[in-house]
Structures are given as C-alpha cells and as structure tokens.
Amino acid sequence: MSGVVNLLEFDLDGLAAFCEQLGEKRFRATQLFRWIHQKGASDFAQMSDLAKSLRDKLAGAAEVRPLAVASEQASSDGTIKWLFDVGGGNAVETVFIPEDDRGTLCVSSQAGCAVGCRFCSTGHQGFSRNLSTGEIVAQLWFAEHHLRRRLNLPDGERAITNVVMMGMGEPLQNYAALLPALRVMLDDHGYGLSRRRVTVSTSGVVPMIDRLRDDCPVALAVSLHAPNDPLRDDLVPLNRKYGIAELLAACNRYLDRAPRDFITFEYCMLDGVNDAPEQARELIALVRHKVPCKFNLIPFNPFPESGLKRSPRERVMAFARVLQDAGVITTVRKTRGDDIDAACGQLAGEVQDRTRVKARIATRSPIRIHRQGDAQDKQDNAGTRQETNA
Ligand code: SAH
Ligand code: SF4
C-alpha cells in the first residue's frame, strides 16, 4: 500500500494541491472531492465526468482507503456501533445515533486516550496512537454511505446531520489530524454539515481550544465533571496542567468566534463523588454570569475497573433542579445503545497501550467518596439507599 496516496487524508485544499502535482486544475479536485464524499465513490472508473487521462493517473497513484469493519452491532433503540480495525492490534469504535429530527455520528479521534480519566473505559485502556485525518474521515465516509443504502434514503438525503467528536480519544490532543477532518465535514463539496452541528468535545486542552477558535470554530463541549480543582485533578488528570479557572477563561475566548453562543459542559454523574446538591451550588458559583453555558448531565456508564457507580436517578434529577433553579440550563442525557455498550464512555475498542497510562491508572488510590455533606445531602443519601434496595 505504500506510495499509494489515501485521498481521505485531504481536505479540499489538500486535494487541490495533490491534483496540482498531477498537473490538474483545482476544479478537477472539486469534482473528485464531490465524487468521494457526496456520492461515496471509491472506484475512479465510476467517476464519469473526470477526464479519462486523470482517472488513469489516479488509478496508479491514489485510492480511497476505507477502514476494515471488524464488527457491527445494532441496538434495540436503532443505535448502531461499528468496530473498525486500524491495524497493529488496535480497533476504534464509531456510533450512529438516530433521532426523529437528526442522525448523529459519534466519531473516534485516537486509538485509546492518554488523558486517563477515572470514569472512562477508553482512558483505562491507555493510549496507542493518533488516528490520521483519513482514518477520522473514513468513519464518516463509511457510515454516511452505508446508511444511505441501508435506510434506502432518497437521492440527496443525508443519513448523518450531526457529528460529535465524542468517541475514543481526546480530539484536541490530535489537532493536526482533526483540523482537515473538520474541514471535510463542513465543506459544501464534502458533507456540508453546519458548524453548529459539528461538536468537538474536550477534557480541556486549553491552548488547542484557542487554536480551534482561530482555525475552525465549531460547537464546543467541555467535559467538566467537577466543581473544584482538587476533585477535577483526580477525575480528569489533565486538570493538573490546565486548571478550571484557565479552562473557563478559554471557553469565554472561544465564544467570541463560536457558532453557538454557549459552551456545553458535560458532567458525568458519579455516585457519591460529584453528585451532591452542594456541588451543584459550587458549579453555579463557578459559571453563573461568568460563562454562557448549558449543562448536560450524563449518567455514568459503569465498567468494573473504575470502582465507581452511577448516581441514582433521583439524585441526578435533584442535581439538575439545583442548577435549573439558579437559571442554568440543564439537560440529562438519555442513554442510548447501552445494550450494545455504545453509550458514552463504554467505547473500549481494542488498544495496544504503548504508554504508562494504563499502569498508572491501575496503581491509583481509590477515589475519596464525599458523603459528609449537609443535612439535606444526608437525606438524599438515605433516599438513595431505599431506592437501591427497592
Ligand atoms: N476526550 C473527549 C471526548 C471523548 S469522551 C472528552 O473527554 O470530552 C466523550 C464524553 O463521554 C465525555 O464527556 C466523557 O467525559 C464522557 N464519558 C467518558 N466515560 C464515561 C462513562 N463511563 N460514562 C458516561 N460518560 C462518560
Ligand atoms: Fe480521554 Fe475523554 Fe476518556 Fe478522558 S473522558 S480518558 S479525555 S476519552
């Protein structure tokens, strides 16, 4: 395969540069780009409006290289999860989540993740490598065109209207590959997705939030998970490098150019760790009148090695109410695809850990459970236990 260029690696400018090397004009690159991304073509012979001479040149020099599908699972709620083999013993996951008015694809950016969050099964697997632009784009290319056929969509109708970079990996630690991939998603000659419908989710890589604002502002989700630095240091180790104050300042800078006028804060609800009403009040003090935002509370999806438990439903609702009563818009995420382990943080793929991340996580001391709280908090806990026993 070496020497043969994978055309999925290029945004339109990149493809134009490649075509120029072959002695072709930019409009040829646009035609080619449309064949690949809008029509899902990979066979140059099929691309009928390209000059025969160009098709012959491409046949020897380039290809549209798909990822190998290792498995596919469909959930009873319509969610579909693919496991793609990316070689070297690594596999990454991509999830399609259909809703009435949209189709969302959850895309992976790395094989594993080096951040090592306590509550994340990708994090517990360690880190192998960054995906290339072509491997990120191939997830969308495959899913979009596969689903159009499978769902029998009329010509021109899209299966995927939204992309969230919430699969395996920390997208802002793979910025060089992410940026062209985002451009392919947004390009009118590519997938033509609106900036508001492409979301980068990050655990808080502050300098790269600034870069994204300058290069390609899309919707931003920030995985907050804790209302103060000591707890966030423990849950999201990257916080030791970029603390909460610095992160929130970067969020505000981002909003100057963002396609949406708020940041989405994701907050994974962990029983007895970050789910007390007092902690909701701490969050309010942190963000109200300071960062235009919405909170998305995610029920924790447990996995054995984490040693953590999902907050009971009524505790999540009580937490949401405290935020809402203070005027902070808060939603509780519906869990989708959990019968096929496709829900948030259950994406494990297969990772040949090449770092010390996995070992480091394994030796960490268990998290302190915060149950001292106020009287109201104690009552909540009592209620919780009853619920659990019921
Ligand atoms: N690395 C990026 C994007 C991938 S994780 C980030 O951390 O934002 C996508 C989302 O899933 C994040 O908000 C993450 O905190 C959440 N998540 C991770 N593990 C989870 C779990 N076990 N249960 C619920 N949500 C989880
Ligand atoms: Fe990485 Fe995100 Fe998982 Fe943290 S939550 S380990 S940043 S993928």
CSV table of C-alpha atoms and ligand atoms in Angstrom, one decimal:
chain,number,residue,atom,x,y,z
A,1,MET,CA,0.0,0.0,0.0
A,2,SER,CA,2.9,2.3,0.5
A,3,GLY,CA,3.3,5.0,-2.1
A,4,VAL,CA,-0.4,5.0,-2.9
A,5,VAL,CA,-2.0,8.1,-1.5
A,6,ASN,CA,-5.2,7.8,0.5
A,7,LEU,CA,-7.5,10.6,-0.7
A,8,LEU,CA,-9.5,10.6,2.5
A,9,GLU,CA,-6.4,12.2,4.1
A,10,PHE,CA,-7.2,15.5,2.3
A,11,ASP,CA,-9.5,18.5,2.8
A,12,LEU,CA,-10.3,20.3,-0.4
A,13,ASP,CA,-7.2,22.5,-0.4
A,14,GLY,CA,-5.1,19.4,0.3
A,15,LEU,CA,-6.7,17.5,-2.6
A,16,ALA,CA,-6.2,20.5,-4.9
A,17,ALA,CA,-2.5,20.6,-4.0
A,18,PHE,CA,-2.3,16.8,-4.7
A,19,CYS,CA,-4.1,17.3,-8.1
A,20,GLU,CA,-1.8,20.1,-9.0
A,21,GLN,CA,1.1,17.7,-8.6
A,22,LEU,CA,-0.6,15.5,-11.1
A,23,GLY,CA,-0.9,18.6,-13.4
A,24,GLU,CA,-4.6,19.0,-12.8
A,25,LYS,CA,-6.6,22.2,-12.2
A,26,ARG,CA,-8.4,22.9,-9.0
A,27,PHE,CA,-11.9,22.3,-10.4
A,28,ARG,CA,-10.9,18.7,-11.1
A,29,ALA,CA,-10.1,18.4,-7.4
A,30,THR,CA,-13.6,19.7,-6.5
A,31,GLN,CA,-15.2,17.2,-8.9
A,32,LEU,CA,-13.1,14.4,-7.3
A,33,PHE,CA,-13.9,15.5,-3.8
A,34,ARG,CA,-17.6,15.5,-4.6
A,35,TRP,CA,-17.5,12.0,-6.0
A,36,ILE,CA,-15.8,10.7,-2.9
A,37,HIS,CA,-17.7,12.5,-0.2
A,38,GLN,CA,-21.1,13.3,-1.7
A,39,LYS,CA,-21.5,10.1,-3.7
A,40,GLY,CA,-19.4,7.7,-1.7
A,41,ALA,CA,-17.5,6.6,-4.7
A,42,SER,CA,-14.1,4.9,-4.4
A,43,ASP,CA,-13.7,3.5,-7.9
A,44,PHE,CA,-12.2,6.1,-10.2
A,45,ALA,CA,-13.6,4.3,-13.3
A,46,GLN,CA,-17.1,5.2,-11.9
A,47,MET,CA,-16.3,9.0,-11.9
A,48,SER,CA,-17.8,9.6,-15.3
A,49,ASP,CA,-17.2,13.3,-15.6
A,50,LEU,CA,-13.5,13.1,-14.9
A,51,ALA,CA,-11.2,13.1,-17.9
A,52,LYS,CA,-10.0,9.5,-18.7
A,53,SER,CA,-6.5,10.8,-18.5
A,54,LEU,CA,-7.0,11.9,-14.9
A,55,ARG,CA,-8.7,8.6,-14.0
A,56,ASP,CA,-5.8,6.7,-15.3
A,57,LYS,CA,-3.3,8.9,-13.4
A,58,LEU,CA,-5.3,8.4,-10.2
A,59,ALA,CA,-5.6,4.6,-10.6
A,60,GLY,CA,-1.9,4.2,-10.2
A,61,ALA,CA,-1.2,6.9,-7.6
A,62,ALA,CA,-4.2,7.1,-5.2
A,63,GLU,CA,-7.0,5.3,-3.6
A,64,VAL,CA,-10.0,5.9,-1.3
A,65,ARG,CA,-8.9,3.7,1.6
A,66,PRO,CA,-11.8,2.5,3.8
A,67,LEU,CA,-11.3,1.2,7.4
A,68,ALA,CA,-11.9,-2.5,7.8
A,69,VAL,CA,-15.1,-3.2,9.7
A,70,ALA,CA,-14.3,-5.7,12.4
A,71,SER,CA,-17.9,-5.9,13.7
A,72,GLU,CA,-21.2,-4.2,13.7
A,73,GLN,CA,-23.8,-4.2,16.5
A,74,ALA,CA,-27.3,-2.8,16.3
A,75,SER,CA,-29.2,-1.8,19.5
A,76,SER,CA,-32.9,-2.2,20.0
A,77,ASP,CA,-33.2,1.6,20.0
A,78,GLY,CA,-31.7,1.9,16.5
A,79,THR,CA,-28.2,2.9,17.6
A,80,ILE,CA,-25.5,1.1,15.5
A,81,LYS,CA,-21.9,0.6,16.7
A,82,TRP,CA,-19.1,-0.3,14.4
A,83,LEU,CA,-15.7,-1.5,15.5
A,84,PHE,CA,-13.0,-0.6,12.9
A,85,ASP,CA,-9.7,-2.4,12.8
A,86,VAL,CA,-7.0,0.2,12.4
A,87,GLY,CA,-4.1,-2.3,12.3
A,88,GLY,CA,-1.4,-3.2,14.8
A,89,GLY,CA,-3.9,-4.8,17.2
A,90,ASN,CA,-5.9,-1.6,17.6
A,91,ALA,CA,-9.6,-1.1,16.9
A,92,VAL,CA,-11.7,2.0,17.3
A,93,GLU,CA,-15.5,2.5,17.6
A,94,THR,CA,-18.0,4.7,15.9
A,95,VAL,CA,-21.6,5.0,16.9
A,96,PHE,CA,-24.7,6.1,14.9
A,97,ILE,CA,-27.5,7.5,17.0
A,98,PRO,CA,-30.8,8.1,15.1
A,99,GLU,CA,-33.3,10.5,16.4
A,100,ASP,CA,-36.6,11.9,14.9
A,101,ASP,CA,-35.1,15.0,13.5
A,102,ARG,CA,-31.4,14.1,13.1
A,103,GLY,CA,-28.8,11.4,12.8
A,104,THR,CA,-25.7,11.8,14.9
A,105,LEU,CA,-22.4,10.1,14.4
A,106,CYS,CA,-20.0,9.8,17.3
A,107,VAL,CA,-16.5,9.6,15.9
A,108,SER,CA,-13.2,8.5,17.4
A,109,SER,CA,-10.0,10.5,17.2
A,110,GLN,CA,-7.4,8.3,18.7
A,111,ALA,CA,-6.7,4.6,19.4
A,112,GLY,CA,-7.0,4.9,23.2
A,113,CYS,CA,-6.5,8.1,25.1
A,114,ALA,CA,-3.6,9.5,27.1
A,115,VAL,CA,-5.6,11.6,29.5
A,116,GLY,CA,-6.7,8.7,31.7
A,117,CYS,CA,-9.9,9.9,33.3
A,118,ARG,CA,-11.0,7.7,36.1
A,119,PHE,CA,-14.6,7.2,34.9
A,120,CYS,CA,-13.8,6.4,31.2
A,121,SER,CA,-13.2,3.0,29.8
A,122,THR,CA,-11.2,4.3,26.9
A,123,GLY,CA,-8.9,6.1,29.4
A,124,HIS,CA,-8.4,2.9,31.3
A,125,GLN,CA,-7.2,1.2,28.1
A,126,GLY,CA,-4.2,3.5,27.8
A,127,PHE,CA,-3.0,5.1,24.6
A,128,SER,CA,-1.7,3.6,21.4
A,129,ARG,CA,-1.7,6.2,18.6
A,130,ASN,CA,-3.4,9.2,17.0
A,131,LEU,CA,-5.7,8.4,14.1
A,132,SER,CA,-4.8,10.1,10.8
A,133,THR,CA,-7.2,12.5,9.1
A,134,GLY,CA,-8.1,9.7,6.6
A,135,GLU,CA,-9.0,7.4,9.5
A,136,ILE,CA,-11.2,10.0,11.1
A,137,VAL,CA,-12.9,10.9,7.8
A,138,ALA,CA,-13.3,7.2,6.9
A,139,GLN,CA,-15.6,6.7,9.8
A,140,LEU,CA,-18.0,9.3,8.4
A,141,TRP,CA,-17.5,8.3,4.8
A,142,PHE,CA,-18.3,4.7,5.6
A,143,ALA,CA,-21.3,5.4,7.9
A,144,GLU,CA,-22.9,8.0,5.7
A,145,HIS,CA,-22.8,6.0,2.5
A,146,HIS,CA,-23.5,2.7,4.2
A,147,LEU,CA,-26.6,4.1,6.0
A,148,ARG,CA,-27.9,5.8,2.8
A,149,ARG,CA,-28.1,2.4,1.2
A,150,ARG,CA,-29.3,0.5,4.3
A,151,LEU,CA,-32.0,3.0,5.1
A,152,ASN,CA,-32.9,3.4,1.4
A,153,LEU,CA,-32.7,7.2,1.6
A,154,PRO,CA,-33.8,9.1,-1.5
A,155,ASP,CA,-31.1,10.8,-3.5
A,156,GLY,CA,-29.6,13.8,-1.8
A,157,GLU,CA,-30.9,13.0,1.6
A,158,ARG,CA,-28.3,12.7,4.3
A,159,ALA,CA,-28.2,10.0,6.9
A,160,ILE,CA,-25.8,12.0,9.2
A,161,THR,CA,-26.7,15.5,10.1
A,162,ASN,CA,-24.5,15.9,13.2
A,163,VAL,CA,-21.1,14.8,14.1
A,164,VAL,CA,-19.8,14.7,17.7
A,165,MET,CA,-16.1,14.0,18.4
A,166,MET,CA,-17.0,12.0,21.5
A,167,GLY,CA,-15.8,8.6,20.6
A,168,MET,CA,-12.5,7.2,21.7
A,169,GLY,CA,-9.7,9.7,22.3
A,170,GLU,CA,-9.1,13.3,23.1
A,171,PRO,CA,-9.6,15.2,19.8
A,172,LEU,CA,-7.6,18.2,20.9
A,173,GLN,CA,-4.5,16.0,21.5
A,174,ASN,CA,-4.7,15.1,17.9
A,175,TYR,CA,-5.2,18.5,16.5
A,176,ALA,CA,-3.1,18.2,13.3
A,177,ALA,CA,-5.3,15.4,12.0
A,178,LEU,CA,-8.5,16.7,13.4
A,179,LEU,CA,-8.4,20.1,11.6
A,180,PRO,CA,-8.5,18.8,8.0
A,181,ALA,CA,-11.1,16.2,9.0
A,182,LEU,CA,-13.4,19.0,10.4
A,183,ARG,CA,-12.9,20.9,7.2
A,184,VAL,CA,-14.1,17.9,5.1
A,185,MET,CA,-17.2,17.6,7.3
A,186,LEU,CA,-18.0,21.3,6.9
A,187,ASP,CA,-17.2,21.7,3.2
A,188,ASP,CA,-20.2,22.3,0.9
A,189,HIS,CA,-18.5,20.0,-1.6
A,190,GLY,CA,-18.0,17.4,1.2
A,191,TYR,CA,-20.6,16.6,3.9
A,192,GLY,CA,-21.8,20.2,4.1
A,193,LEU,CA,-22.5,20.0,7.8
A,194,SER,CA,-23.3,23.2,9.7
A,195,ARG,CA,-20.7,24.4,12.2
A,196,ARG,CA,-23.4,24.3,14.8
A,197,ARG,CA,-23.9,20.6,14.1
A,198,VAL,CA,-20.3,19.5,14.4
A,199,THR,CA,-19.2,19.3,18.0
A,200,VAL,CA,-15.7,18.9,19.4
A,201,SER,CA,-15.7,17.5,22.9
A,202,THR,CA,-12.6,18.1,25.0
A,203,SER,CA,-11.4,17.4,28.5
A,204,GLY,CA,-9.8,20.8,28.4
A,205,VAL,CA,-6.6,21.2,26.3
A,206,VAL,CA,-6.6,25.0,26.7
A,207,PRO,CA,-4.0,26.0,24.0
A,208,MET,CA,-5.8,23.9,21.5
A,209,ILE,CA,-9.2,25.4,22.3
A,210,ASP,CA,-7.6,28.7,21.3
A,211,ARG,CA,-6.3,27.2,18.1
A,212,LEU,CA,-9.6,25.7,17.2
A,213,ARG,CA,-11.3,29.1,17.7
A,214,ASP,CA,-8.8,30.7,15.2
A,215,ASP,CA,-8.8,27.9,12.7
A,216,CYS,CA,-12.2,26.3,12.6
A,217,PRO,CA,-14.7,27.2,15.2
A,218,VAL,CA,-17.4,24.6,15.7
A,219,ALA,CA,-19.7,23.8,18.6
A,220,LEU,CA,-17.6,23.1,21.7
A,221,ALA,CA,-18.4,20.7,24.6
A,222,VAL,CA,-16.1,20.7,27.6
A,223,SER,CA,-16.0,17.7,29.9
A,224,LEU,CA,-16.1,19.4,33.3
A,225,HIS,CA,-17.2,16.7,35.7
A,226,ALA,CA,-16.2,18.5,38.9
A,227,PRO,CA,-16.9,21.9,40.5
A,228,ASN,CA,-13.4,22.4,42.0
A,229,ASP,CA,-9.8,21.7,41.2
A,230,PRO,CA,-9.0,19.1,43.8
A,231,LEU,CA,-11.8,16.8,42.6
A,232,ARG,CA,-11.2,17.6,38.9
A,233,ASP,CA,-7.5,16.9,39.4
A,234,ASP,CA,-8.4,13.4,40.5
A,235,LEU,CA,-11.1,12.7,37.9
A,236,VAL,CA,-9.6,14.4,34.8
A,237,PRO,CA,-5.8,14.3,35.3
A,238,LEU,CA,-5.3,17.0,32.6
A,239,ASN,CA,-6.7,19.4,35.1
A,240,ARG,CA,-3.4,19.5,36.9
A,241,LYS,CA,-2.0,21.2,33.8
A,242,TYR,CA,-4.9,23.4,32.9
A,243,GLY,CA,-7.0,24.2,36.0
A,244,ILE,CA,-10.7,25.2,36.0
A,245,ALA,CA,-10.1,29.0,36.0
A,246,GLU,CA,-7.8,28.7,33.0
A,247,LEU,CA,-10.3,26.4,31.2
A,248,LEU,CA,-13.2,28.7,31.8
A,249,ALA,CA,-11.3,31.7,30.5
A,250,ALA,CA,-10.5,29.7,27.3
A,251,CYS,CA,-14.2,28.9,27.0
A,252,ASN,CA,-15.0,32.6,27.1
A,253,ARG,CA,-12.4,33.4,24.5
A,254,TYR,CA,-13.8,30.6,22.3
A,255,LEU,CA,-17.3,32.1,22.5
A,256,ASP,CA,-16.2,35.2,20.7
A,257,ARG,CA,-16.0,33.2,17.5
A,258,ALA,CA,-18.1,30.1,18.2
A,259,PRO,CA,-21.1,29.3,16.0
A,260,ARG,CA,-23.2,28.8,19.1
A,261,ASP,CA,-23.4,31.3,21.9
A,262,PHE,CA,-22.9,28.8,24.7
A,263,ILE,CA,-20.5,26.1,25.8
A,264,THR,CA,-21.9,22.7,26.7
A,265,PHE,CA,-20.5,21.4,29.9
A,266,GLU,CA,-20.6,17.7,30.2
A,267,TYR,CA,-20.9,16.3,33.7
A,268,CYS,CA,-20.7,12.6,34.3
A,269,MET,CA,-22.8,11.8,37.4
A,270,LEU,CA,-20.8,9.6,39.8
A,271,ASP,CA,-22.5,8.3,42.9
A,272,GLY,CA,-21.2,10.0,46.0
A,273,VAL,CA,-18.3,11.6,44.1
A,274,ASN,CA,-19.6,14.7,42.3
A,275,ASP,CA,-23.3,14.5,42.6
A,276,ALA,CA,-24.2,16.3,45.9
A,277,PRO,CA,-26.5,19.3,45.8
A,278,GLU,CA,-23.7,21.3,47.5
A,279,GLN,CA,-21.5,20.5,44.5
A,280,ALA,CA,-24.3,21.8,42.2
A,281,ARG,CA,-24.2,25.0,44.1
A,282,GLU,CA,-20.4,25.2,43.7
A,283,LEU,CA,-20.9,24.8,40.0
A,284,ILE,CA,-23.4,27.7,39.9
A,285,ALA,CA,-20.9,30.0,41.7
A,286,LEU,CA,-18.3,29.0,39.0
A,287,VAL,CA,-20.3,29.7,35.9
A,288,ARG,CA,-23.3,31.8,36.5
A,289,HIS,CA,-22.9,35.3,35.0
A,290,LYS,CA,-19.4,34.2,34.0
A,291,VAL,CA,-19.6,31.7,31.2
A,292,PRO,CA,-22.7,31.4,28.9
A,293,CYS,CA,-23.3,27.6,29.1
A,294,LYS,CA,-25.6,24.7,29.3
A,295,PHE,CA,-25.0,21.6,31.4
A,296,ASN,CA,-25.5,18.1,30.1
A,297,LEU,CA,-25.6,15.6,32.9
A,298,ILE,CA,-24.5,12.2,31.8
A,299,PRO,CA,-25.5,9.2,33.8
A,300,PHE,CA,-22.2,7.3,34.4
A,301,ASN,CA,-22.0,4.1,32.4
A,302,PRO,CA,-20.2,1.8,34.8
A,303,PHE,CA,-17.4,-0.7,34.0
A,304,PRO,CA,-15.8,-2.9,36.6
A,305,GLU,CA,-12.3,-1.5,36.7
A,306,SER,CA,-13.5,2.0,37.5
A,307,GLY,CA,-14.7,1.2,41.0
A,308,LEU,CA,-17.4,3.8,40.5
A,309,LYS,CA,-21.2,3.7,40.5
A,310,ARG,CA,-23.8,5.6,38.6
A,311,SER,CA,-25.7,8.2,40.6
A,312,PRO,CA,-29.3,7.1,41.3
A,313,ARG,CA,-31.8,8.8,39.0
A,314,GLU,CA,-33.4,11.0,41.7
A,315,ARG,CA,-30.0,12.2,42.7
A,316,VAL,CA,-29.3,13.3,39.2
A,317,MET,CA,-32.7,15.0,38.9
A,318,ALA,CA,-32.1,16.8,42.2
A,319,PHE,CA,-28.7,18.0,41.0
A,320,ALA,CA,-30.3,19.2,37.7
A,321,ARG,CA,-33.0,21.0,39.7
A,322,VAL,CA,-30.5,23.0,41.8
A,323,LEU,CA,-28.8,24.1,38.6
A,324,GLN,CA,-32.1,24.9,36.8
A,325,ASP,CA,-33.5,26.8,39.8
A,326,ALA,CA,-30.4,29.1,39.5
A,327,GLY,CA,-31.2,29.7,35.8
A,328,VAL,CA,-28.5,27.4,34.5
A,329,ILE,CA,-30.0,25.4,31.5
A,330,THR,CA,-29.5,21.8,32.3
A,331,THR,CA,-30.5,18.6,30.5
A,332,VAL,CA,-30.0,15.0,31.5
A,333,ARG,CA,-28.6,12.9,28.6
A,334,LYS,CA,-30.7,9.9,27.5
A,335,THR,CA,-28.6,6.9,27.5
A,336,ARG,CA,-28.6,5.3,24.1
A,337,GLY,CA,-27.3,2.0,22.9
A,338,ASP,CA,-26.3,0.7,26.3
A,339,ASP,CA,-27.4,-2.8,25.4
A,340,ILE,CA,-24.5,-2.9,22.9
A,341,ASP,CA,-22.0,-1.0,25.1
A,342,ALA,CA,-22.3,2.0,22.8
A,343,ALA,CA,-23.2,4.6,25.4
A,344,CYS,CA,-20.8,7.4,26.5
A,345,GLY,CA,-17.6,6.1,27.9
A,346,GLN,CA,-18.3,2.5,27.1
A,347,LEU,CA,-16.3,2.7,23.9
A,348,ALA,CA,-13.4,0.5,24.6
A,349,GLY,CA,-12.3,-0.8,21.1
A,350,GLU,CA,-9.0,-2.5,21.4
A,351,VAL,CA,-5.9,-0.6,22.4
A,352,GLN,CA,-2.3,-1.8,22.4
A,353,ASP,CA,-1.2,0.5,25.2
A,354,ARG,CA,2.2,2.0,24.4
A,355,THR,CA,2.3,4.3,27.3
A,356,ARG,CA,2.3,4.1,31.1
A,357,VAL,CA,-1.2,5.4,31.3
A,358,LYS,CA,-2.8,2.0,31.9
A,359,ALA,CA,-0.3,1.1,34.6
A,360,ARG,CA,-0.6,4.5,36.2
A,361,ILE,CA,-4.4,4.2,36.4
A,362,ALA,CA,-4.2,0.7,37.9
A,363,THR,CA,-2.0,1.9,40.8
A,364,ARG,CA,-4.1,5.0,41.7
A,365,SER,CA,-5.7,5.0,45.1
A,366,PRO,CA,-9.4,4.7,45.2
A,367,ILE,CA,-11.3,8.0,45.0
A,368,ARG,CA,-12.5,9.6,48.2
A,369,ILE,CA,-16.2,9.4,48.4
A,370,HIS,CA,-17.7,12.7,49.6
A,371,ARG,CA,-20.6,11.8,51.8
A,372,GLN,CA,-20.2,14.2,54.6
A,373,GLY,CA,-22.4,17.0,53.1
A,374,ASP,CA,-25.2,18.9,54.8
A,375,ALA,CA,-28.4,17.6,56.3
A,376,GLN,CA,-30.2,17.7,53.0
A,377,ASP,CA,-27.4,15.8,51.5
A,378,LYS,CA,-27.7,13.1,54.1
A,379,GLN,CA,-31.4,12.8,53.5
A,380,ASP,CA,-30.8,12.4,49.8
A,381,ASN,CA,-28.4,9.6,50.6
A,382,ALA,CA,-31.0,7.9,52.7
A,383,GLY,CA,-33.5,8.2,49.9
A,384,THR,CA,-30.9,6.8,47.5
A,385,ARG,CA,-30.4,3.7,49.6
A,386,GLN,CA,-34.1,3.0,49.8
A,387,GLU,CA,-34.3,3.3,46.1
A,388,THR,CA,-31.4,0.9,45.6
A,389,ASN,CA,-32.9,-1.6,47.9
A,390,ALA,CA,-36.3,-1.4,46.4
B,1,SAH,N1,-12.0,13.0,25.2
B,1,SAH,C1,-13.1,13.9,24.9
B,1,SAH,C2,-14.1,13.2,24.1
B,1,SAH,C3,-14.4,11.8,24.2
B,1,SAH,S1,-15.2,11.3,25.7
B,1,SAH,C4,-13.7,14.3,26.3
B,1,SAH,O1,-13.3,13.8,27.3
B,1,SAH,O2,-14.5,15.2,26.2
B,1,SAH,C5,-16.9,11.8,25.4
B,1,SAH,C6,-17.7,12.1,26.7
B,1,SAH,O3,-18.1,10.9,27.3
B,1,SAH,C7,-17.0,13.0,27.7
B,1,SAH,O4,-17.8,14.0,28.2
B,1,SAH,C8,-16.7,12.0,28.7
B,1,SAH,O5,-16.5,12.6,29.9
B,1,SAH,C9,-17.9,11.0,28.7
B,1,SAH,N2,-17.6,9.8,29.4
B,1,SAH,C10,-16.4,9.1,29.5
B,1,SAH,N3,-16.6,8.0,30.2
B,1,SAH,C11,-17.9,7.9,30.6
B,1,SAH,C12,-18.7,7.0,31.3
B,1,SAH,N4,-18.1,5.8,31.7
B,1,SAH,N5,-20.0,7.2,31.4
B,1,SAH,C13,-20.5,8.3,30.9
B,1,SAH,N6,-19.9,9.3,30.3
B,1,SAH,C14,-18.5,9.1,30.0
B,2,SF4,FE1,-9.8,10.6,27.2
B,2,SF4,FE2,-12.2,11.8,27.1
B,2,SF4,FE3,-12.0,9.3,28.1
B,2,SF4,FE4,-10.9,11.4,29.5
B,2,SF4,S1,-13.1,11.1,29.0
B,2,SF4,S2,-9.9,9.4,29.1
B,2,SF4,S3,-10.2,12.7,27.8
B,2,SF4,S4,-11.6,9.9,26.1
